[in-house]
Amino acid sequence: MTDDAVISLLVVDDHPVVRDGLRGMFESAPGFRVLGEAASGVEALERAAALDPDVILMDLRMPGGSGVDAIRELTRRGARARVLVLTTYDTDSDTLPAIEAGATGYLLKDAPRDDLFTAVRAAAEGRTVLSPAVASRLVSAVRAPKTPGGEPLSAREREVLALVARGTSNKEIARELFISEATVKTHLTHLYAKLGVSDRAAAVAKAYERGILG
């Protein structure tokens, strides 16, 4: 941490209003200093290298470079900064990759102001901080039925698989789950790999065999 126990911050979010709000919040509180802002994962890497903050508040889904990719690269570089994810998303496909990439903590944007301050202080000390919703998801993922390779299907992958089993098309799945068809295809690719199959029919058959469906 910096001198006089002041925690320096880099705020990463693609929405200017969010960045302004976080900057104002932290600059009005004692013990924090916002060194800079970034609007994408790529820019976050540049700003982190130049500013060397104690903690990076990182959004996940941003055009021009995702937060998870940035976290992974910061970890690879051995960056000193701790990364505290601050996002609106708490799905398995967001939380698990971020934490596996090296995030110190994961909070949702509806967290109370004091909880956010506490989380930043904890992150600066290297302590893990998870919102209750995220902690619950991680526990569920650990307890989920394992595939032959030992890797569980995410909750979203199980949702996609259940719809596939009902004969739902990719377009209909996308509409029902409020995601893009490209995202549906990505989920299918991942669950095929986890189940050790190469098509929809085999995936459904294997899922029934393993007790994932039924």
PDB file of C-alpha atoms in Angstrom:
ATOM      1  CA  MET A   1       0.000   0.000   0.000  1.00  0.00           C
ATOM      2  CA  THR A   2       1.032   3.626  -0.431  1.00  0.00           C
ATOM      3  CA  ASP A   3       2.374   6.005   2.223  1.00  0.00           C
ATOM      4  CA  ASP A   4       0.164   7.041   5.155  1.00  0.00           C
ATOM      5  CA  ALA A   5      -2.046   3.987   4.517  1.00  0.00           C
ATOM      6  CA  VAL A   6      -3.793   5.727   1.615  1.00  0.00           C
ATOM      7  CA  ILE A   7      -5.060   3.149  -0.873  1.00  0.00           C
ATOM      8  CA  SER A   8      -4.542   4.147  -4.494  1.00  0.00           C
ATOM      9  CA  LEU A   9      -7.144   3.088  -7.051  1.00  0.00           C
ATOM     10  CA  LEU A  10      -7.608   2.605 -10.785  1.00  0.00           C
ATOM     11  CA  VAL A  11     -11.281   2.597 -11.853  1.00  0.00           C
ATOM     12  CA  VAL A  12     -12.059   0.488 -14.929  1.00  0.00           C
ATOM     13  CA  ASP A  13     -15.539   0.695 -16.450  1.00  0.00           C
ATOM     14  CA  ASP A  14     -16.813   1.476 -19.944  1.00  0.00           C
ATOM     15  CA  HIS A  15     -19.541   3.803 -18.623  1.00  0.00           C
ATOM     16  CA  PRO A  16     -18.329   7.370 -17.869  1.00  0.00           C
ATOM     17  CA  VAL A  17     -21.175   7.931 -15.383  1.00  0.00           C
ATOM     18  CA  VAL A  18     -20.103   4.890 -13.373  1.00  0.00           C
ATOM     19  CA  ARG A  19     -16.455   5.974 -13.407  1.00  0.00           C
ATOM     20  CA  ASP A  20     -17.408   9.490 -12.305  1.00  0.00           C
ATOM     21  CA  GLY A  21     -19.605   8.130  -9.529  1.00  0.00           C
ATOM     22  CA  LEU A  22     -16.909   5.807  -8.185  1.00  0.00           C
ATOM     23  CA  ARG A  23     -14.262   8.525  -8.378  1.00  0.00           C
ATOM     24  CA  GLY A  24     -16.468  10.947  -6.464  1.00  0.00           C
ATOM     25  CA  MET A  25     -17.356   8.322  -3.867  1.00  0.00           C
ATOM     26  CA  PHE A  26     -13.761   7.374  -3.112  1.00  0.00           C
ATOM     27  CA  GLU A  27     -12.320  10.877  -3.297  1.00  0.00           C
ATOM     28  CA  SER A  28     -14.876  12.045  -0.735  1.00  0.00           C
ATOM     29  CA  ALA A  29     -13.785   9.347   1.729  1.00  0.00           C
ATOM     30  CA  PRO A  30     -10.566   9.438   3.772  1.00  0.00           C
ATOM     31  CA  GLY A  31      -7.903   6.852   3.025  1.00  0.00           C
ATOM     32  CA  PHE A  32      -8.407   6.540  -0.729  1.00  0.00           C
ATOM     33  CA  ARG A  33      -6.904   8.201  -3.798  1.00  0.00           C
ATOM     34  CA  VAL A  34      -8.096   7.595  -7.376  1.00  0.00           C
ATOM     35  CA  LEU A  35      -5.048   7.678  -9.640  1.00  0.00           C
ATOM     36  CA  GLY A  36      -6.892   7.251 -12.914  1.00  0.00           C
ATOM     37  CA  GLU A  37      -9.592   5.626 -15.001  1.00  0.00           C
ATOM     38  CA  ALA A  38      -9.832   3.250 -17.936  1.00  0.00           C
ATOM     39  CA  ALA A  39     -12.717   2.335 -20.250  1.00  0.00           C
ATOM     40  CA  SER A  40     -11.587  -1.129 -21.397  1.00  0.00           C
ATOM     41  CA  GLY A  41      -9.444  -4.078 -20.427  1.00  0.00           C
ATOM     42  CA  VAL A  42      -6.719  -3.036 -22.852  1.00  0.00           C
ATOM     43  CA  GLU A  43      -6.635   0.510 -21.489  1.00  0.00           C
ATOM     44  CA  ALA A  44      -6.645  -0.903 -17.947  1.00  0.00           C
ATOM     45  CA  LEU A  45      -3.387  -2.746 -18.652  1.00  0.00           C
ATOM     46  CA  GLU A  46      -1.759   0.432 -19.955  1.00  0.00           C
ATOM     47  CA  ARG A  47      -2.966   2.556 -17.044  1.00  0.00           C
ATOM     48  CA  ALA A  48      -2.046  -0.080 -14.449  1.00  0.00           C
ATOM     49  CA  ALA A  49       1.518  -0.236 -15.782  1.00  0.00           C
ATOM     50  CA  ALA A  50       1.834   3.551 -15.754  1.00  0.00           C
ATOM     51  CA  LEU A  51       0.126   4.293 -12.413  1.00  0.00           C
ATOM     52  CA  ASP A  52       0.904   1.188 -10.279  1.00  0.00           C
ATOM     53  CA  PRO A  53      -2.278   1.364  -8.133  1.00  0.00           C
ATOM     54  CA  ASP A  54      -2.858  -0.692  -4.992  1.00  0.00           C
ATOM     55  CA  VAL A  55      -6.307  -1.830  -6.127  1.00  0.00           C
ATOM     56  CA  ILE A  56      -8.020  -1.974  -9.521  1.00  0.00           C
ATOM     57  CA  LEU A  57     -11.817  -1.792  -9.554  1.00  0.00           C
ATOM     58  CA  MET A  58     -12.568  -3.858 -12.657  1.00  0.00           C
ATOM     59  CA  ASP A  59     -15.774  -4.176 -14.633  1.00  0.00           C
ATOM     60  CA  LEU A  60     -16.024  -7.371 -16.711  1.00  0.00           C
ATOM     61  CA  ARG A  61     -17.990  -6.851 -19.912  1.00  0.00           C
ATOM     62  CA  MET A  62     -16.477  -3.972 -21.847  1.00  0.00           C
ATOM     63  CA  PRO A  63     -15.970  -3.327 -25.558  1.00  0.00           C
ATOM     64  CA  GLY A  64     -12.328  -3.137 -26.535  1.00  0.00           C
ATOM     65  CA  GLY A  65     -11.079  -5.782 -24.108  1.00  0.00           C
ATOM     66  CA  SER A  66     -12.847  -7.740 -21.368  1.00  0.00           C
ATOM     67  CA  GLY A  67     -12.103  -7.508 -17.685  1.00  0.00           C
ATOM     68  CA  VAL A  68     -11.294 -11.214 -17.409  1.00  0.00           C
ATOM     69  CA  ASP A  69      -8.671 -10.948 -20.151  1.00  0.00           C
ATOM     70  CA  ALA A  70      -7.149  -7.962 -18.375  1.00  0.00           C
ATOM     71  CA  ILE A  71      -7.091  -9.786 -15.025  1.00  0.00           C
ATOM     72  CA  ARG A  72      -5.431 -12.786 -16.629  1.00  0.00           C
ATOM     73  CA  GLU A  73      -2.754 -10.596 -18.220  1.00  0.00           C
ATOM     74  CA  LEU A  74      -2.138  -8.667 -14.994  1.00  0.00           C
ATOM     75  CA  THR A  75      -1.613 -11.990 -13.225  1.00  0.00           C
ATOM     76  CA  ARG A  76       0.739 -13.170 -15.957  1.00  0.00           C
ATOM     77  CA  ARG A  77       2.758  -9.977 -15.633  1.00  0.00           C
ATOM     78  CA  GLY A  78       2.974 -10.358 -11.869  1.00  0.00           C
ATOM     79  CA  ALA A  79       1.336  -6.967 -11.314  1.00  0.00           C
ATOM     80  CA  ARG A  80       1.363  -5.678  -7.734  1.00  0.00           C
ATOM     81  CA  ALA A  81      -2.200  -4.375  -7.918  1.00  0.00           C
ATOM     82  CA  ARG A  82      -5.033  -6.390  -6.433  1.00  0.00           C
ATOM     83  CA  VAL A  83      -8.104  -6.665  -8.658  1.00  0.00           C
ATOM     84  CA  LEU A  84     -11.559  -6.237  -7.173  1.00  0.00           C
ATOM     85  CA  VAL A  85     -14.256  -7.037  -9.728  1.00  0.00           C
ATOM     86  CA  LEU A  86     -17.202  -4.648  -9.556  1.00  0.00           C
ATOM     87  CA  THR A  87     -19.923  -5.616 -11.988  1.00  0.00           C
ATOM     88  CA  THR A  88     -23.647  -6.202 -12.446  1.00  0.00           C
ATOM     89  CA  TYR A  89     -23.120  -9.829 -13.526  1.00  0.00           C
ATOM     90  CA  ASP A  90     -23.069 -12.779 -11.122  1.00  0.00           C
ATOM     91  CA  THR A  91     -23.499 -15.742 -13.497  1.00  0.00           C
ATOM     92  CA  ASP A  92     -21.150 -18.735 -13.408  1.00  0.00           C
ATOM     93  CA  SER A  93     -19.747 -17.723 -16.789  1.00  0.00           C
ATOM     94  CA  ASP A  94     -18.616 -14.406 -15.256  1.00  0.00           C
ATOM     95  CA  THR A  95     -17.628 -15.212 -11.670  1.00  0.00           C
ATOM     96  CA  LEU A  96     -15.600 -18.388 -12.150  1.00  0.00           C
ATOM     97  CA  PRO A  97     -13.365 -17.154 -15.013  1.00  0.00           C
ATOM     98  CA  ALA A  98     -12.677 -13.880 -13.181  1.00  0.00           C
ATOM     99  CA  ILE A  99     -11.627 -15.592  -9.982  1.00  0.00           C
ATOM    100  CA  GLU A 100      -9.654 -18.255 -11.832  1.00  0.00           C
ATOM    101  CA  ALA A 101      -7.879 -15.461 -13.748  1.00  0.00           C
ATOM    102  CA  GLY A 102      -6.643 -13.987 -10.471  1.00  0.00           C
ATOM    103  CA  ALA A 103      -9.224 -11.535  -9.110  1.00  0.00           C
ATOM    104  CA  THR A 104      -8.853 -10.946  -5.367  1.00  0.00           C
ATOM    105  CA  GLY A 105     -12.539 -10.189  -4.870  1.00  0.00           C
ATOM    106  CA  TYR A 106     -15.902  -9.967  -6.633  1.00  0.00           C
ATOM    107  CA  LEU A 107     -18.673  -7.531  -5.746  1.00  0.00           C
ATOM    108  CA  LEU A 108     -21.880  -6.509  -7.456  1.00  0.00           C
ATOM    109  CA  LYS A 109     -22.593  -2.870  -8.258  1.00  0.00           C
ATOM    110  CA  ASP A 110     -25.553  -2.795  -5.896  1.00  0.00           C
ATOM    111  CA  ALA A 111     -23.200  -3.251  -2.926  1.00  0.00           C
ATOM    112  CA  PRO A 112     -23.661  -0.581  -0.218  1.00  0.00           C
ATOM    113  CA  ARG A 113     -21.063   2.184  -0.137  1.00  0.00           C
ATOM    114  CA  ASP A 114     -19.537   1.053   3.162  1.00  0.00           C
ATOM    115  CA  ASP A 115     -19.296  -2.539   1.941  1.00  0.00           C
ATOM    116  CA  LEU A 116     -17.380  -1.332  -1.102  1.00  0.00           C
ATOM    117  CA  PHE A 117     -14.945   0.647   1.058  1.00  0.00           C
ATOM    118  CA  THR A 118     -14.424  -2.384   3.306  1.00  0.00           C
ATOM    119  CA  ALA A 119     -13.892  -4.630   0.280  1.00  0.00           C
ATOM    120  CA  VAL A 120     -11.273  -2.306  -1.211  1.00  0.00           C
ATOM    121  CA  ARG A 121      -9.372  -2.194   2.085  1.00  0.00           C
ATOM    122  CA  ALA A 122      -9.505  -5.982   2.312  1.00  0.00           C
ATOM    123  CA  ALA A 123      -8.371  -6.386  -1.303  1.00  0.00           C
ATOM    124  CA  ALA A 124      -5.448  -4.032  -0.692  1.00  0.00           C
ATOM    125  CA  GLU A 125      -4.358  -6.386   2.094  1.00  0.00           C
ATOM    126  CA  GLY A 126      -4.692  -9.391  -0.190  1.00  0.00           C
ATOM    127  CA  ARG A 127      -7.823 -10.766   1.472  1.00  0.00           C
ATOM    128  CA  THR A 128     -10.563 -12.316  -0.669  1.00  0.00           C
ATOM    129  CA  VAL A 129     -13.929 -10.565  -0.675  1.00  0.00           C
ATOM    130  CA  LEU A 130     -17.008 -12.056  -2.343  1.00  0.00           C
ATOM    131  CA  SER A 131     -20.573 -10.802  -2.449  1.00  0.00           C
ATOM    132  CA  PRO A 132     -23.019 -13.284  -0.850  1.00  0.00           C
ATOM    133  CA  ALA A 133     -24.565 -14.092  -4.244  1.00  0.00           C
ATOM    134  CA  VAL A 134     -21.177 -14.855  -5.764  1.00  0.00           C
ATOM    135  CA  ALA A 135     -20.048 -16.914  -2.778  1.00  0.00           C
ATOM    136  CA  SER A 136     -23.235 -18.975  -3.092  1.00  0.00           C
ATOM    137  CA  ARG A 137     -22.598 -19.592  -6.787  1.00  0.00           C
ATOM    138  CA  LEU A 138     -19.053 -20.756  -6.124  1.00  0.00           C
ATOM    139  CA  VAL A 139     -20.283 -23.227  -3.522  1.00  0.00           C
ATOM    140  CA  SER A 140     -22.904 -24.513  -5.984  1.00  0.00           C
ATOM    141  CA  ALA A 141     -20.273 -24.915  -8.686  1.00  0.00           C
ATOM    142  CA  VAL A 142     -18.071 -26.942  -6.366  1.00  0.00           C
ATOM    143  CA  ARG A 143     -20.993 -29.202  -5.453  1.00  0.00           C
ATOM    144  CA  ALA A 144     -22.322 -29.546  -9.018  1.00  0.00           C
ATOM    145  CA  PRO A 145     -22.315 -32.994 -10.680  1.00  0.00           C
ATOM    146  CA  LYS A 146     -18.943 -33.608 -12.286  1.00  0.00           C
ATOM    147  CA  THR A 147     -18.396 -34.539 -15.898  1.00  0.00           C
ATOM    148  CA  PRO A 148     -15.951 -37.346 -16.830  1.00  0.00           C
ATOM    149  CA  GLY A 149     -13.123 -34.812 -17.028  1.00  0.00           C
ATOM    150  CA  GLY A 150     -13.960 -33.585 -13.525  1.00  0.00           C
ATOM    151  CA  GLU A 151     -15.163 -30.157 -14.671  1.00  0.00           C
ATOM    152  CA  PRO A 152     -18.784 -29.273 -13.800  1.00  0.00           C
ATOM    153  CA  LEU A 153     -21.226 -27.739 -16.225  1.00  0.00           C
ATOM    154  CA  SER A 154     -22.060 -24.163 -15.300  1.00  0.00           C
ATOM    155  CA  ALA A 155     -25.614 -23.239 -14.401  1.00  0.00           C
ATOM    156  CA  ARG A 156     -26.013 -21.510 -17.761  1.00  0.00           C
ATOM    157  CA  GLU A 157     -24.625 -24.534 -19.629  1.00  0.00           C
ATOM    158  CA  ARG A 158     -27.151 -26.748 -17.852  1.00  0.00           C
ATOM    159  CA  GLU A 159     -29.934 -24.345 -18.852  1.00  0.00           C
ATOM    160  CA  VAL A 160     -28.812 -24.469 -22.488  1.00  0.00           C
ATOM    161  CA  LEU A 161     -28.535 -28.251 -22.357  1.00  0.00           C
ATOM    162  CA  ALA A 162     -32.043 -28.623 -20.915  1.00  0.00           C
ATOM    163  CA  LEU A 163     -33.441 -26.503 -23.757  1.00  0.00           C
ATOM    164  CA  VAL A 164     -31.475 -28.524 -26.326  1.00  0.00           C
ATOM    165  CA  ALA A 165     -33.017 -31.687 -24.848  1.00  0.00           C
ATOM    166  CA  ARG A 166     -36.461 -30.181 -25.554  1.00  0.00           C
ATOM    167  CA  GLY A 167     -35.508 -29.665 -29.198  1.00  0.00           C
ATOM    168  CA  THR A 168     -35.125 -25.912 -28.921  1.00  0.00           C
ATOM    169  CA  SER A 169     -33.128 -24.211 -31.697  1.00  0.00           C
ATOM    170  CA  ASN A 170     -30.174 -21.925 -31.010  1.00  0.00           C
ATOM    171  CA  LYS A 171     -32.263 -18.918 -32.017  1.00  0.00           C
ATOM    172  CA  GLU A 172     -35.062 -19.884 -29.636  1.00  0.00           C
ATOM    173  CA  ILE A 173     -32.571 -20.584 -26.824  1.00  0.00           C
ATOM    174  CA  ALA A 174     -31.038 -17.156 -27.345  1.00  0.00           C
ATOM    175  CA  ARG A 175     -34.453 -15.507 -27.166  1.00  0.00           C
ATOM    176  CA  GLU A 176     -35.531 -17.451 -24.059  1.00  0.00           C
ATOM    177  CA  LEU A 177     -32.300 -16.803 -22.127  1.00  0.00           C
ATOM    178  CA  PHE A 178     -31.876 -13.210 -23.382  1.00  0.00           C
ATOM    179  CA  ILE A 179     -28.433 -13.901 -24.859  1.00  0.00           C
ATOM    180  CA  SER A 180     -27.038 -13.817 -28.380  1.00  0.00           C
ATOM    181  CA  GLU A 181     -26.923 -16.830 -30.700  1.00  0.00           C
ATOM    182  CA  ALA A 182     -23.130 -16.530 -30.663  1.00  0.00           C
ATOM    183  CA  THR A 183     -23.186 -16.926 -26.891  1.00  0.00           C
ATOM    184  CA  VAL A 184     -25.434 -19.980 -27.212  1.00  0.00           C
ATOM    185  CA  LYS A 185     -22.917 -21.527 -29.612  1.00  0.00           C
ATOM    186  CA  THR A 186     -20.102 -20.775 -27.171  1.00  0.00           C
ATOM    187  CA  HIS A 187     -21.978 -22.500 -24.341  1.00  0.00           C
ATOM    188  CA  LEU A 188     -22.604 -25.494 -26.597  1.00  0.00           C
ATOM    189  CA  THR A 189     -18.929 -25.707 -27.529  1.00  0.00           C
ATOM    190  CA  HIS A 190     -17.964 -25.654 -23.854  1.00  0.00           C
ATOM    191  CA  LEU A 191     -20.470 -28.265 -22.754  1.00  0.00           C
ATOM    192  CA  TYR A 192     -19.582 -30.525 -25.699  1.00  0.00           C
ATOM    193  CA  ALA A 193     -15.962 -30.427 -24.543  1.00  0.00           C
ATOM    194  CA  LYS A 194     -16.910 -31.120 -20.932  1.00  0.00           C
ATOM    195  CA  LEU A 195     -19.148 -34.049 -21.896  1.00  0.00           C
ATOM    196  CA  GLY A 196     -16.704 -35.426 -24.452  1.00  0.00           C
ATOM    197  CA  VAL A 197     -19.186 -35.271 -27.335  1.00  0.00           C
ATOM    198  CA  SER A 198     -19.393 -33.495 -30.690  1.00  0.00           C
ATOM    199  CA  ASP A 199     -23.080 -32.819 -31.344  1.00  0.00           C
ATOM    200  CA  ARG A 200     -26.413 -31.981 -29.723  1.00  0.00           C
ATOM    201  CA  ALA A 201     -27.874 -35.484 -29.726  1.00  0.00           C
ATOM    202  CA  ALA A 202     -24.782 -36.990 -28.142  1.00  0.00           C
ATOM    203  CA  ALA A 203     -24.727 -34.226 -25.544  1.00  0.00           C
ATOM    204  CA  VAL A 204     -28.318 -34.953 -24.520  1.00  0.00           C
ATOM    205  CA  ALA A 205     -27.684 -38.699 -24.386  1.00  0.00           C
ATOM    206  CA  LYS A 206     -24.536 -38.261 -22.317  1.00  0.00           C
ATOM    207  CA  ALA A 207     -26.281 -35.843 -19.967  1.00  0.00           C
ATOM    208  CA  TYR A 208     -29.047 -38.372 -19.249  1.00  0.00           C
ATOM    209  CA  GLU A 209     -26.438 -41.075 -18.780  1.00  0.00           C
ATOM    210  CA  ARG A 210     -24.535 -38.955 -16.265  1.00  0.00           C
ATOM    211  CA  GLY A 211     -27.632 -37.823 -14.400  1.00  0.00           C
ATOM    212  CA  ILE A 212     -27.226 -34.176 -15.390  1.00  0.00           C
ATOM    213  CA  LEU A 213     -30.655 -34.311 -17.056  1.00  0.00           C
ATOM    214  CA  GLY A 214     -33.573 -36.369 -15.920  1.00  0.00           C
TER     215      GLY A 214
END
